[in-house]
Coordinates of C-alpha atoms in Angstrom, one line a residue:
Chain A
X1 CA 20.0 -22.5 3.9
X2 CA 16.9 -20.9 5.7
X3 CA 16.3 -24.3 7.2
X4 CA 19.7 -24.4 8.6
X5 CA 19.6 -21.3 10.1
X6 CA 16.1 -22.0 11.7
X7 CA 17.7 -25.3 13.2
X8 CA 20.6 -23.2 14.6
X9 CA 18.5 -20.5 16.0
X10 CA 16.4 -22.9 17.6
X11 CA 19.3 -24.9 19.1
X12 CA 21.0 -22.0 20.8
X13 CA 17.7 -21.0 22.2
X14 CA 17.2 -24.0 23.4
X15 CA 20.8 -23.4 25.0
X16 CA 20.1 -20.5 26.8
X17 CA 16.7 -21.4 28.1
X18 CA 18.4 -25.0 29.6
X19 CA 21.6 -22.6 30.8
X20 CA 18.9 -20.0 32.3
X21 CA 17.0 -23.1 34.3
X22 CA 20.3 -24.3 35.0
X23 CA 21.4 -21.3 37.0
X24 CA 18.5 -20.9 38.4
X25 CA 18.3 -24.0 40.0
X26 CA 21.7 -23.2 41.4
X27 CA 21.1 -20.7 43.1
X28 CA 18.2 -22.2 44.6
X29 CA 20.0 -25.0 45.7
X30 CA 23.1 -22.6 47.3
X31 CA 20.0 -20.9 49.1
X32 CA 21.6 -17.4 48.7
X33 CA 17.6 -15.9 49.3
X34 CA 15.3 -17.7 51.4
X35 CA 12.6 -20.2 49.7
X36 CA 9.5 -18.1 50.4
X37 CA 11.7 -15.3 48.2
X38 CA 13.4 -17.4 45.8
X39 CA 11.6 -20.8 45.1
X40 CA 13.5 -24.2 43.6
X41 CA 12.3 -25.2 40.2
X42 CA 10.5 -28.3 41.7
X43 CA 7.9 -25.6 43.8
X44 CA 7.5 -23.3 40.9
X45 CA 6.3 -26.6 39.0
X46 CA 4.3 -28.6 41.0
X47 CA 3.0 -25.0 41.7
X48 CA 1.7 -25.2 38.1
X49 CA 0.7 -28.4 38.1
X50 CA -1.8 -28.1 41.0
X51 CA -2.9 -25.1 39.9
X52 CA -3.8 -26.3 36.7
X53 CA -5.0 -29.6 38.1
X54 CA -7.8 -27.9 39.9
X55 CA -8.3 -25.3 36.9
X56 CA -7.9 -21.7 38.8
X57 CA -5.2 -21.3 35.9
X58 CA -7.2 -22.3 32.9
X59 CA -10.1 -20.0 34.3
X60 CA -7.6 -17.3 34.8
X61 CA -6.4 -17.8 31.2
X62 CA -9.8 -17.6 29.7
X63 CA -11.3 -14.9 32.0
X64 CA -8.0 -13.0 30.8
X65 CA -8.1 -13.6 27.2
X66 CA -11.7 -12.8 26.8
X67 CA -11.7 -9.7 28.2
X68 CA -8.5 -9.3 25.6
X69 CA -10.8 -10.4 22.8
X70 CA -13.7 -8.4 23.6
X71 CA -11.6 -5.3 24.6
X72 CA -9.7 -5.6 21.3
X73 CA -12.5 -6.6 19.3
X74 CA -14.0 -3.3 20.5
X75 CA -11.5 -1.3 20.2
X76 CA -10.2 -2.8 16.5
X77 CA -13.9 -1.7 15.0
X78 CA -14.3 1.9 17.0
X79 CA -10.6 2.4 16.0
X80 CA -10.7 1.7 11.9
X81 CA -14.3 3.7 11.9
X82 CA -12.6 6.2 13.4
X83 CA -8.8 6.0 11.8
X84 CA -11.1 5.9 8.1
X85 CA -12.8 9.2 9.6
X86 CA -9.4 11.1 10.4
X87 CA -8.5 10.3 6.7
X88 CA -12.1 11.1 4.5
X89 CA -12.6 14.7 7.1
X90 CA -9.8 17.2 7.1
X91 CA -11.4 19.1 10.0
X92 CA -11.8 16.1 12.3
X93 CA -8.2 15.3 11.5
X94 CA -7.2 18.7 12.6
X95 CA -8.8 19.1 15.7
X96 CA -9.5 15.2 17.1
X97 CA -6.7 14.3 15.5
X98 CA -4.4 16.1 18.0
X99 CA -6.6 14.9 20.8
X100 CA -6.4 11.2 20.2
X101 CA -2.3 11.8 19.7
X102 CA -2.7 13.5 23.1
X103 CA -4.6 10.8 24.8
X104 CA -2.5 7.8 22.9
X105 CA 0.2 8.9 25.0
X106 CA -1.5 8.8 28.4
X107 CA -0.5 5.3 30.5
X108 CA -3.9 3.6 30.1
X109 CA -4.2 2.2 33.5
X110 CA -4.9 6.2 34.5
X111 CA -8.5 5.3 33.2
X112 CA -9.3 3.2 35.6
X113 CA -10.6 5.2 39.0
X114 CA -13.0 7.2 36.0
X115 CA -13.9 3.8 34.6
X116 CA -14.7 2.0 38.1
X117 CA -16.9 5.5 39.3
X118 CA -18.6 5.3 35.7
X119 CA -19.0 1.5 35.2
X120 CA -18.3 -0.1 38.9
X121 CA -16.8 -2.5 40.3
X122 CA -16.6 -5.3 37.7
X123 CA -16.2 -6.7 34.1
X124 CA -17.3 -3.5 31.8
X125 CA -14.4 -1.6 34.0
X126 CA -11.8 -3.6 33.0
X127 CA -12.8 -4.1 29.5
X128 CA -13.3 0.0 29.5
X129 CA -9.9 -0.2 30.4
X130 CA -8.7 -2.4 27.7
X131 CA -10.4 -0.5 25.1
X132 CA -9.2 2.7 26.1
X133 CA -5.2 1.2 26.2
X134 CA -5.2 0.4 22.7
X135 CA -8.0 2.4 20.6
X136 CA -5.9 5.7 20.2
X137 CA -3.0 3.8 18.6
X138 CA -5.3 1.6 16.5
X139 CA -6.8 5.1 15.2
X140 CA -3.7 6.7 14.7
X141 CA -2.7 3.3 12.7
X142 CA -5.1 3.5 10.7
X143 CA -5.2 7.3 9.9
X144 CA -0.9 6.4 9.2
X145 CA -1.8 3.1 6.9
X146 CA -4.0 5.2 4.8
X147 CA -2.3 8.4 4.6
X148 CA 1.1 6.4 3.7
X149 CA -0.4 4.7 0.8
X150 CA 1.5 5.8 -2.6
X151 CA -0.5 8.0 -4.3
X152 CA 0.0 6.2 -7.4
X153 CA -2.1 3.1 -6.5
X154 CA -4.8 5.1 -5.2
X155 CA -4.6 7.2 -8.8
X156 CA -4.5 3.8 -10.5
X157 CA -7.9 2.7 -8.6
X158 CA -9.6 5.6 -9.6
X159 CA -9.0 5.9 -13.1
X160 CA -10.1 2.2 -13.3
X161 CA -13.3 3.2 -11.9
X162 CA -13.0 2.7 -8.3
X163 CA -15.0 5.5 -6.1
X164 CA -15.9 6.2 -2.3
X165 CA -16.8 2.4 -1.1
X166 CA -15.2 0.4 -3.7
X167 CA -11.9 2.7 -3.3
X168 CA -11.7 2.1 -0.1
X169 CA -13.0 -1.3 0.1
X170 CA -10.8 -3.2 -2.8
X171 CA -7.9 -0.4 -3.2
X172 CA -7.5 1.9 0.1
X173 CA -7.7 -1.2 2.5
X174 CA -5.9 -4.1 1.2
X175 CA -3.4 -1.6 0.1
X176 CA -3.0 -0.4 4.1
X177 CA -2.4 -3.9 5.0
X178 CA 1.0 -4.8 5.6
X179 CA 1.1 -1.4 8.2
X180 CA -2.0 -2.2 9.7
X181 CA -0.8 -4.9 10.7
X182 CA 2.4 -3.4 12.5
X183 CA -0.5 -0.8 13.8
X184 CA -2.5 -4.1 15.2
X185 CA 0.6 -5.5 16.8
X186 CA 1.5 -3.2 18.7
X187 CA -1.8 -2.2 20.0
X188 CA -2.7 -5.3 20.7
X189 CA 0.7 -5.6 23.3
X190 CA -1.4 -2.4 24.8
X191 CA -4.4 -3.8 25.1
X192 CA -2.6 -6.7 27.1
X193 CA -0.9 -4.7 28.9
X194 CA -3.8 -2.3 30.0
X195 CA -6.0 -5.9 31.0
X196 CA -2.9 -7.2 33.1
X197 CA -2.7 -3.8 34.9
X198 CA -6.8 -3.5 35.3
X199 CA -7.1 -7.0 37.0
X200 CA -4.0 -6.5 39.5
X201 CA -6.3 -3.6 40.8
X202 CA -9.0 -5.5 41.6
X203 CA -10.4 -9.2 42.5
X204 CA -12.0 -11.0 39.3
X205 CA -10.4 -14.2 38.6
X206 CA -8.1 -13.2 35.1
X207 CA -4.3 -13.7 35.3
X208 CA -3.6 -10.6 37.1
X209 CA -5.7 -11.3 39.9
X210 CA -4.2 -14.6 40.3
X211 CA -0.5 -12.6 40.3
X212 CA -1.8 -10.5 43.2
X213 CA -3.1 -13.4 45.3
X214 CA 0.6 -15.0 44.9
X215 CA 1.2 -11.5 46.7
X216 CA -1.2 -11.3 48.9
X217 CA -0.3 -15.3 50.5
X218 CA 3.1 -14.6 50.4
X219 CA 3.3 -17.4 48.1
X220 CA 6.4 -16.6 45.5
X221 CA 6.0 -20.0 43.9
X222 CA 2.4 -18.3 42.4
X223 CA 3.3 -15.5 41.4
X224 CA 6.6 -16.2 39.1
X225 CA 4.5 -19.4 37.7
X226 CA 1.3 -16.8 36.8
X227 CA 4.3 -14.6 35.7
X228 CA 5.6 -17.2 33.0
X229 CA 1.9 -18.0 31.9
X230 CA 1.7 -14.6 31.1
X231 CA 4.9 -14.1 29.6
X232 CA 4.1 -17.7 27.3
X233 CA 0.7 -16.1 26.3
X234 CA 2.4 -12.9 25.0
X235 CA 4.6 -14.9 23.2
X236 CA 2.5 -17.2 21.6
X237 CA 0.0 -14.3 20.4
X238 CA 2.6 -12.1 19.5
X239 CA 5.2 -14.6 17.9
X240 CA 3.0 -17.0 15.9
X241 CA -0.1 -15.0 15.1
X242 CA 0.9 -12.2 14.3
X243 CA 4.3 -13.1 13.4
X244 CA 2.8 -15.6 11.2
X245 CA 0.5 -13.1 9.8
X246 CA 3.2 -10.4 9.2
X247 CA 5.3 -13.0 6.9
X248 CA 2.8 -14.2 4.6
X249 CA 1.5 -10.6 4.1
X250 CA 5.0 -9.7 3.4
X251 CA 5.5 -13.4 1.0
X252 CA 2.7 -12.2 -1.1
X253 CA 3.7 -8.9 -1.4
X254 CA 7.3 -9.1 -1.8
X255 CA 8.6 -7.4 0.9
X256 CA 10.9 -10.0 2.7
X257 CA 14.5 -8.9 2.0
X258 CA 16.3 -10.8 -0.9
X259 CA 19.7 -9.9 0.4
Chain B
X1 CA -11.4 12.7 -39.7
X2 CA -12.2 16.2 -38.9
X3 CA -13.5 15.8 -35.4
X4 CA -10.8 14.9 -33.1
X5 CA -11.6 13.0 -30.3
X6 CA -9.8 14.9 -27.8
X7 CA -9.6 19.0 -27.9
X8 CA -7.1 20.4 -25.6
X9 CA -7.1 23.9 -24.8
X10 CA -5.5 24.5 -21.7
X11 CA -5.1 28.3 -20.9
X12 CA -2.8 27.7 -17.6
X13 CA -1.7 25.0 -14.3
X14 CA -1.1 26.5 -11.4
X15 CA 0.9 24.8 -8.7
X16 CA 1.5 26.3 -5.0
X17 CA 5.2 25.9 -4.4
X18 CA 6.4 25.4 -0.8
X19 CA 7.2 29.0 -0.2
X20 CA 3.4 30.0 -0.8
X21 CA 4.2 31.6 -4.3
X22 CA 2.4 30.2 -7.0
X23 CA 3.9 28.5 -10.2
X24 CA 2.4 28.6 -13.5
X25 CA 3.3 25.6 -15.6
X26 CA 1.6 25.5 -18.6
X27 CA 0.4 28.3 -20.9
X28 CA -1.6 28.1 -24.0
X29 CA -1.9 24.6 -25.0
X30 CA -4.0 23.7 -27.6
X31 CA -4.1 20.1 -29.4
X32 CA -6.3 18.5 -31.3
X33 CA -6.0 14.3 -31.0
X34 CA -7.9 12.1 -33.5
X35 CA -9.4 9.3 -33.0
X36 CA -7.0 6.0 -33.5
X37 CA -4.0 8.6 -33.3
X38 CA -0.9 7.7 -31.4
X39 CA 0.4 10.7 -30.2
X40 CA 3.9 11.0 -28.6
X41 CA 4.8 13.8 -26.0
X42 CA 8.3 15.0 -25.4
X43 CA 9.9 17.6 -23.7
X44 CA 12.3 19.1 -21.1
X45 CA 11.6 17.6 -17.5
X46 CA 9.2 19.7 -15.5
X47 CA 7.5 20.8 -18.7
X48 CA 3.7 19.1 -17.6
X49 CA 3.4 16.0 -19.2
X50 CA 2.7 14.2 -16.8
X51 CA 0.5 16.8 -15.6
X52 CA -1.2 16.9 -19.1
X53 CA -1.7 13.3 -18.9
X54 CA -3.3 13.7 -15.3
X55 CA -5.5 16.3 -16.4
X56 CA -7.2 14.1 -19.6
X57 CA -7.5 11.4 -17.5
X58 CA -9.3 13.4 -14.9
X59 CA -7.2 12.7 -11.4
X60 CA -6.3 16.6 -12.0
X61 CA -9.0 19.0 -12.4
X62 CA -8.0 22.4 -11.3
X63 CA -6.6 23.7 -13.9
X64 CA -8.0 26.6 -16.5
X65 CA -9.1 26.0 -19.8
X66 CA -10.9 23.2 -21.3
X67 CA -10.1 19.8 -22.4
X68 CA -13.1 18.4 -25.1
X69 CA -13.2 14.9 -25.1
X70 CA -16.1 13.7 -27.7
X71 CA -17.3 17.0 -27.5
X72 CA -17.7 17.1 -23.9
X73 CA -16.0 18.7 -21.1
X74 CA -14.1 16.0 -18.7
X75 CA -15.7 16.4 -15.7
X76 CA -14.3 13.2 -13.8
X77 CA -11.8 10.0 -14.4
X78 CA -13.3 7.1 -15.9
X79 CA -12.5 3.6 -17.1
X80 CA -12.6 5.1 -20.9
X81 CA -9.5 7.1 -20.5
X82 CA -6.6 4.6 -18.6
X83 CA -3.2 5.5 -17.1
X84 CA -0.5 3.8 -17.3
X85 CA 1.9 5.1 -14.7
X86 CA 5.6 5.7 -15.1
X87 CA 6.0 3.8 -11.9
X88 CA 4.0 1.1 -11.9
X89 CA 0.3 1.3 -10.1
X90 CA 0.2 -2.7 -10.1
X91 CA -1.8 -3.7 -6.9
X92 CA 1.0 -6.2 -4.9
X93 CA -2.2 -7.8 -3.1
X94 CA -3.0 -9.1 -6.2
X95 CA -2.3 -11.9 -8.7
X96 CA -1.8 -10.6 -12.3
X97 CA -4.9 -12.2 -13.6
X98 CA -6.3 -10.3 -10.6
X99 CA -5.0 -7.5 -11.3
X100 CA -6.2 -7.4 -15.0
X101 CA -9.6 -8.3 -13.9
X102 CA -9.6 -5.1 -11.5
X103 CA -11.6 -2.9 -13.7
X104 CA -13.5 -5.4 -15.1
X105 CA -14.8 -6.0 -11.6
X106 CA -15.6 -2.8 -11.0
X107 CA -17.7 -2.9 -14.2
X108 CA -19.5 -5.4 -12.5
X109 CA -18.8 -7.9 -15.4
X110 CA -19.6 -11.6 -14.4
X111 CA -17.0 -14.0 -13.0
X112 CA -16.8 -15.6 -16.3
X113 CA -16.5 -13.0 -18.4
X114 CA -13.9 -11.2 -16.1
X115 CA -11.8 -14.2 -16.5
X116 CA -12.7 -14.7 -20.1
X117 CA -11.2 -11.1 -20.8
X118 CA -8.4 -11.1 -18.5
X119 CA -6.9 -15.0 -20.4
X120 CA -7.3 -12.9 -23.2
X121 CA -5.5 -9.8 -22.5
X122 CA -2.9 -12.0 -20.7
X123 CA -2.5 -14.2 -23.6
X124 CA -2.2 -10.9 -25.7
X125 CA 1.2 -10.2 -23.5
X126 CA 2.2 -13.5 -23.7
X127 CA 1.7 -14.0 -19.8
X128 CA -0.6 -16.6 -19.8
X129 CA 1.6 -18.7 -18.1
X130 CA 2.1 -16.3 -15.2
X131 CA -1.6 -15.7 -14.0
X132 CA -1.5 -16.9 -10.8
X133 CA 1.8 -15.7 -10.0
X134 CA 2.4 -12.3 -7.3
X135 CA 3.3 -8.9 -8.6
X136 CA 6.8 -9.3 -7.2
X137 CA 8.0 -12.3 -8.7
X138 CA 7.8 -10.5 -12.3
X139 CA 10.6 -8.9 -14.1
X140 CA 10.2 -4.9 -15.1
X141 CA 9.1 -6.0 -18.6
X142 CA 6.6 -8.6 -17.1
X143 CA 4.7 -5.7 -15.2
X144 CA 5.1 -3.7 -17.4
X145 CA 3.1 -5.9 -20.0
X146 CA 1.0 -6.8 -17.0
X147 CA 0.1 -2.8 -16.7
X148 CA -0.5 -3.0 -20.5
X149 CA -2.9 -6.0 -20.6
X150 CA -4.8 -4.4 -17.3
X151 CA -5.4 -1.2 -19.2
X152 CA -6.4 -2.5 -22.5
X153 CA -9.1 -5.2 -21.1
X154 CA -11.0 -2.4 -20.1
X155 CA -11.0 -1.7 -23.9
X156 CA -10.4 2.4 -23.0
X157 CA -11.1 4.8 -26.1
X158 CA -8.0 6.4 -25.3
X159 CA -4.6 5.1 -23.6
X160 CA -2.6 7.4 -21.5
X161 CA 1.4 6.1 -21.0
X162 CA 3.2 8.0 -18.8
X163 CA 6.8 6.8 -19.4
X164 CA 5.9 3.5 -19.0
X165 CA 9.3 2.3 -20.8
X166 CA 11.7 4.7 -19.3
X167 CA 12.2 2.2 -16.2
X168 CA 13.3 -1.0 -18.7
X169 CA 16.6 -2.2 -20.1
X170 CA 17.0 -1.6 -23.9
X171 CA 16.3 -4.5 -25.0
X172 CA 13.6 -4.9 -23.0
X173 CA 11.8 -1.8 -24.3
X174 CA 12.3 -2.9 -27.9
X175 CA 10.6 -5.9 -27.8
X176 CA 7.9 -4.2 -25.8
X177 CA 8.1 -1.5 -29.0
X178 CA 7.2 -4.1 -31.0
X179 CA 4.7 -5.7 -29.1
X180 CA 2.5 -2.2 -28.3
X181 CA 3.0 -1.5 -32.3
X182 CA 1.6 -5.0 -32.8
X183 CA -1.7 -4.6 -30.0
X184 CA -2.0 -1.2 -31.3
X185 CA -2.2 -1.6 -34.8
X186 CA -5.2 -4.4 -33.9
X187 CA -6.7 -2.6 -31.1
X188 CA -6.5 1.3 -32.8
X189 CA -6.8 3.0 -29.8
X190 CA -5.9 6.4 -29.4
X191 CA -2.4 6.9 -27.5
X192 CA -1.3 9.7 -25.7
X193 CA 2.2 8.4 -24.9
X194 CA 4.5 10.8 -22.6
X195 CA 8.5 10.1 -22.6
X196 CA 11.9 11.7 -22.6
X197 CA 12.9 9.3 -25.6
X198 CA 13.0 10.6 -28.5
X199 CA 13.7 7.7 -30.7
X200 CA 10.9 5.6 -28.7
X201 CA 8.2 9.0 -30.1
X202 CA 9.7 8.9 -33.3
X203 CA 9.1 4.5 -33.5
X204 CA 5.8 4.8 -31.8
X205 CA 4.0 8.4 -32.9
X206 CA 2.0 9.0 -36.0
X207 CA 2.1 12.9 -34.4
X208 CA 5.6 14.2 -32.3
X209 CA 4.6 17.1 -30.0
X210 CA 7.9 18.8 -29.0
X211 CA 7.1 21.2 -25.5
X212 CA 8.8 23.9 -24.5
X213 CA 11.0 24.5 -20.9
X214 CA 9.1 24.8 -17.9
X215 CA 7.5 27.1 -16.2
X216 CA 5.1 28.4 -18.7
X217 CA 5.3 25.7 -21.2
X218 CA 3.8 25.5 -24.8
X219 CA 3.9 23.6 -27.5
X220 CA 6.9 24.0 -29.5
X221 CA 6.8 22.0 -32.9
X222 CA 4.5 19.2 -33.9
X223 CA 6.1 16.5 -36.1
X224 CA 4.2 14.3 -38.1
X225 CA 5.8 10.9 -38.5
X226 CA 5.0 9.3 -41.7
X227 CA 7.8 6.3 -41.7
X228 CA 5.9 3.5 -42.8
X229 CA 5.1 0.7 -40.0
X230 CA 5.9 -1.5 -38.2
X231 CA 9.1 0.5 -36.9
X232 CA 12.3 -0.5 -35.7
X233 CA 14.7 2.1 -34.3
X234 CA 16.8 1.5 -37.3
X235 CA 13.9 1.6 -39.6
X236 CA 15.1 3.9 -42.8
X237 CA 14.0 7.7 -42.1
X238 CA 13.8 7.2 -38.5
X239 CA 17.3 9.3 -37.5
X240 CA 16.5 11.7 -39.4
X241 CA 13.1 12.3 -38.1
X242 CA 15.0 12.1 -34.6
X243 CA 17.6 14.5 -35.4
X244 CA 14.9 17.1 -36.5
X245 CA 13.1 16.6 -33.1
X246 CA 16.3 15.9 -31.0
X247 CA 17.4 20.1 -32.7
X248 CA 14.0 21.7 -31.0
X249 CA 14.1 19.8 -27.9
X250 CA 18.2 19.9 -27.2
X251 CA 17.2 24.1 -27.6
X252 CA 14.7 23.9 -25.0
X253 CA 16.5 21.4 -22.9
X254 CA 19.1 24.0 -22.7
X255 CA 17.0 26.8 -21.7
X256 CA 15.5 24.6 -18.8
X257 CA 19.2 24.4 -17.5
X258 CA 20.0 27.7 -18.0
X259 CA 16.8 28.6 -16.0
X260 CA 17.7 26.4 -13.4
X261 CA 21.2 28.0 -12.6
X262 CA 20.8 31.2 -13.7

C-alpha cells in the first residue's frame, strides 16, 4: 500500500518536473525575453557542466557547506549548553530568556557590518554570521524540548534513581528528541540561509559568491544553474537527512499515524 | 509486627490554586503500614491520593507533617520506594528489556547481571518473548506488566501503584489481578495501591483505607480484608466486604459533588 503510494508520488513528480522543463524550454524557444535574461535549457547545462568540469562549483559547494558545518557545529554546542541553562536557572530564563526570543527574531544577515568591523573581511565573518542565524532558535529549542517533556517520565526517572547528570543524560535528553529534532531542522534552514546571504555580500568563493559573479558578468546562465545547486543542496539535507532522521525517531517511538 | 514500616502523619498539603488562594488538601492523616502489607487507597477524586503516593515516594516534599519510613524521615526519592504511574512513565526510546534494566543501570549493576535480572522479571510477566520489541507496539496490559516487571527488578521495599489498572479493559485487569496476587504473594512487598475501584481494593488489600471528600481530606474508615487468598472478584465474602466500603465512600462521593455545585 505504502509502496504504491511512494511509486505514485514519485511518478507525478516526476510529471511536473518533465512538464516544468517542458515549458521552460518553450518559452525559450518562442524567445518571449531575450537569451542574456532568459537562457535555453542547453546554456543553463552546459553552464553546469563547464563549471563543474573545471571545479569552481565543487569548490563553491565545499567552501559553502563547511562553513555550514562549522557554523552549525558551533552553534548546535553553544545552543544546547545554553537551551540546558534556560531550563536548570529560573533567573537566566527570566531575563536572557527574553533576550535570546528578542534576538531570534532579528533577520540574521543584520549581523554582518558588526561581524565584518569585529572579525574583518573574511572566513570568521561569515561563520560569525552563520552562528548568530541559527543559535537563538537552537536555544529556544532546546529550552521548548525540555520544558515540554511530560512530567511523568521525568518523575519516573527519578524515583528510579536518576539525578542531576544521569537525569538529564539517559532521561531529560533522549526523552527531548523527537522535538529537537524539529528545533535542529529548522535552525539548520537558518543557518543556510544566514551563509547564502553572508557570501553574496562579499567575494570568498562559496555558492553565494558564485550567484553574485553570474550578476556581476551579466551571465544569467550562472546564476539560475548556482541557484538550482543551492536549491538541490537544501533539499538533499533537508529531505533525506533530516527527513530520514525524523521517521526512524518517530518508527521507534511510535509516533507515525496509524490512521 | 509492631513496627510498621511506614508511619504517616501528615498534618496538611497545601496547593496554590490559579487565583493565588491557597488550597488545603489533606488534614490529619495518620497511617501506620507494615511491612509485607498490601494496602489499598480509595476515595472521592481530588481527595490526595495520588498526592499521598507522591509524597512517600519523595517527588513531593512540601508538605507538613512527617512521613517515617523505617524509622526515618523521607528526605528524598529513591529506588527503595517505586511508582507506578497511572499513566504510564515507560521510556518510548527504549526496548522493554531496556526499560526494565533502567534502574538497574543506574545501580551501576554489571551488564550481565542487568540482563540477568531484567529475563527474569520479564519472564515473571510472561514477556520474555517481547524484549526487544518498542514501547508502542505493546497492548495496555503489556505495558502495564512491562511497568510492573521495571518496578519490581529493582526489588523496592515498598511498591507504590497509582491506578495502574484503571486504564485496562476488564478482562484485562483481572488477569493482571491474578498475576500481581501471584508476584506478590512470592515477592511480599509492601503495596500502597491507589484506585477508584472498589472491588479491585477489596481483591487486592489485606487493609481498605476509605478517604474522605476533598479539600481537607481524612481518613474515613479502614477495612481490614480477611477473605482468604488468592481472590477472584467473585470470591465468597468479597461483595459484601464491597458493599460495606462502597456505603462510606458513595457518602463521601456525594459530598464531593455537592461541594462542587453548591
Amino acid at each position: 500500500m505504502t509502496k504504491n503510494l511512494l511509486n505514485s508520488a514519485l511518478l507525478k513528480q516526476l510529471g511536473f518536473y518533465c512538464v516544468l522543463l517542458l515549458a521552460w524550454h518553450i518559452i525559450s524557444k518562442a524567445r518571449v525575453w531575450p537569451d542574456y535574461l532568459f537562457p535555453s535549457l542547453g546554456t543553463v547545462f552546459s553552464t553546469l557542466e563547464s563549471g563543474f568540469r573545471d571545479h569552481t562549483f565543487l569548490i563553491g559547494i565545499l567552501t559553502s557547506l563547511k562553513r555550514l558545518f562549522l557554523g552549525f557545529a558551533f552553534s548546535v554546542t553553544l545552543g544546547g549548553v545554553l537551551g540546558v541553562a534556560l531550563v536548570k536557572f529560573k533567573l537566566l530564563e527570566e531575563t536572557l530568556g527574553g533576550l535570546i526570543l528578542g534576538l531570534q527574531t532579528m533577520p540574521s544577515i543584520c549581523w554582518f557590518p558588526l561581524a565584518l568591523l569585529w572579525f574583518g573581511l573574511g572566513e570568521n565573518a561569515i561563520i560569525f554570521v552563520v552562528i548568530m542565524g541559527s543559535l537563538f532558535s537552537i536555544t529556544m529549542a532546546v529550552h521548548s524540548a525540555i520544558k515540554s517533556i511530560p512530567p511523568m517520565i521525568i518523575g519516573a526517572g527519578k524515583n528510579m534513581g536518576a539525578r542531576r547528570i544521569t537525569l538529564l543524560l539517559w532521561v531529560m535528553l533522549p526523552a527531548a528528541v523527537p522535538s529537537l529534532l524539529i528545533g535542529a531542522r529548522q535552525s539548520w534552514s537558518f543557518a543556510w540561509r544566514s551563509l547564502m546571504a553572508g557570501e553574496l555580500l562579499f567575494n570568498s568563493q562559496g555558492l553565494g559568491f558564485l550567484l553574485n559573479i553570474g550578476r556581476d558578468l551579466n551571465d544569467m546562465s550562472q546564476v539560475i544553474a548556482v541557484m538550482l545547486i543551492i536549491t538541490l543542496i537544501s533539499v538533499l539535507i533537508d529531505k533525506l537527512f533530516f527527513g530520514k532522521l525524523e521517521s526512524s525517531v518517530k518508527r521507534r517511538w511510535g509516533l507515525k499515524r496509524k490512521f | 509486627m509492631n513496627n510498621p514500616i511506614l508511619q504517616i502523619n501528615i498534618k496538611y498539603k497545601v496547593f496554590g490554586t490559579h487565583n493565588g488562594s491557597n488550597l488545603r488538601v489533606m488534614e490529619d492523616i495518620k497511617m501506620n503500614i507494615d511491612k509485607g502489607e498490601f494496602a489499598c487507597i480509595v476515595g472521592p477524586s481530588g481527595c490526595g491520593k495520588t498526592t499521598l503516593l507522591n509524597i512517600i515516594a519523595g517527588l513531593d516534599r512540601s508538605y507538613c507533617g512527617e512521613i517515617l519510613y523505617k524509622n526515618r524521615k523521607i528526605a528524598d526519592c529513591g529506588p527503595d520506594r517505586i511508582m507506578i504511574f497511572q499513566e504510564l512513565a515507560l521510556f518510548p526510546w527504549l526496548t522493554v528489556q531496556s526499560n526494565v534494566e533502567f534502574g538497574l543501570k543506574i545501580k551501576g549493576f554489571s551488564r550481565e547481571k542487568r540482563e540477568r535480572i531484567a529475563l527474569e522479571y520479564l519472564e515473571m510477566v510472561h514477556l520474555t518473548k517481547f524484549k526487544n520489541a518498542c514501547v508502542h507496539e505493546l497492548s495496555g496490559g503489556m505495558k502495564q506488566r512491562v511497568a510492573l516487571a521495571r518496578a519490581l527488578a529493582l526489588q523496592p521495599e515498598i511498591l507504590l501503584m497509582d491506578e495502574p489498572f484503571s486504564a485496562l479493559d476488564a478482562q484485562t485487569r483481572d488477569t493482571l489481578h491474578e498475576e500481581l496476587q501471584k508476584i506478590w504473594s512470592m515477592t511480599k512487598q509492601t503495596v500502597v495501591f491507589v484506585t477508584h475501584n472498589v472491588r479491585e481494593a477489596v481483591c487486592l488489600g489485606d487493609k481498605v483505607y476509605v478517604f474522605s471528600a476533598g479539600p481537607s481530606s481524612t481518613i474515613k474508615a479502614t477495612f481490614p480484608i480477611h477473605i482468604a487468598r488468592p481472590r477472584y472478584i467473585e470470591s465468597e465474602g468479597l461483595m459484601e466486604q464491597v458493599r460495606a466500603v462502597l456505603a462510606e465512600l458513595r457518602f463521601e462521593i456525594k459530598k464531593s459533588y455537592d461541594k462542587e455545585f453548591a
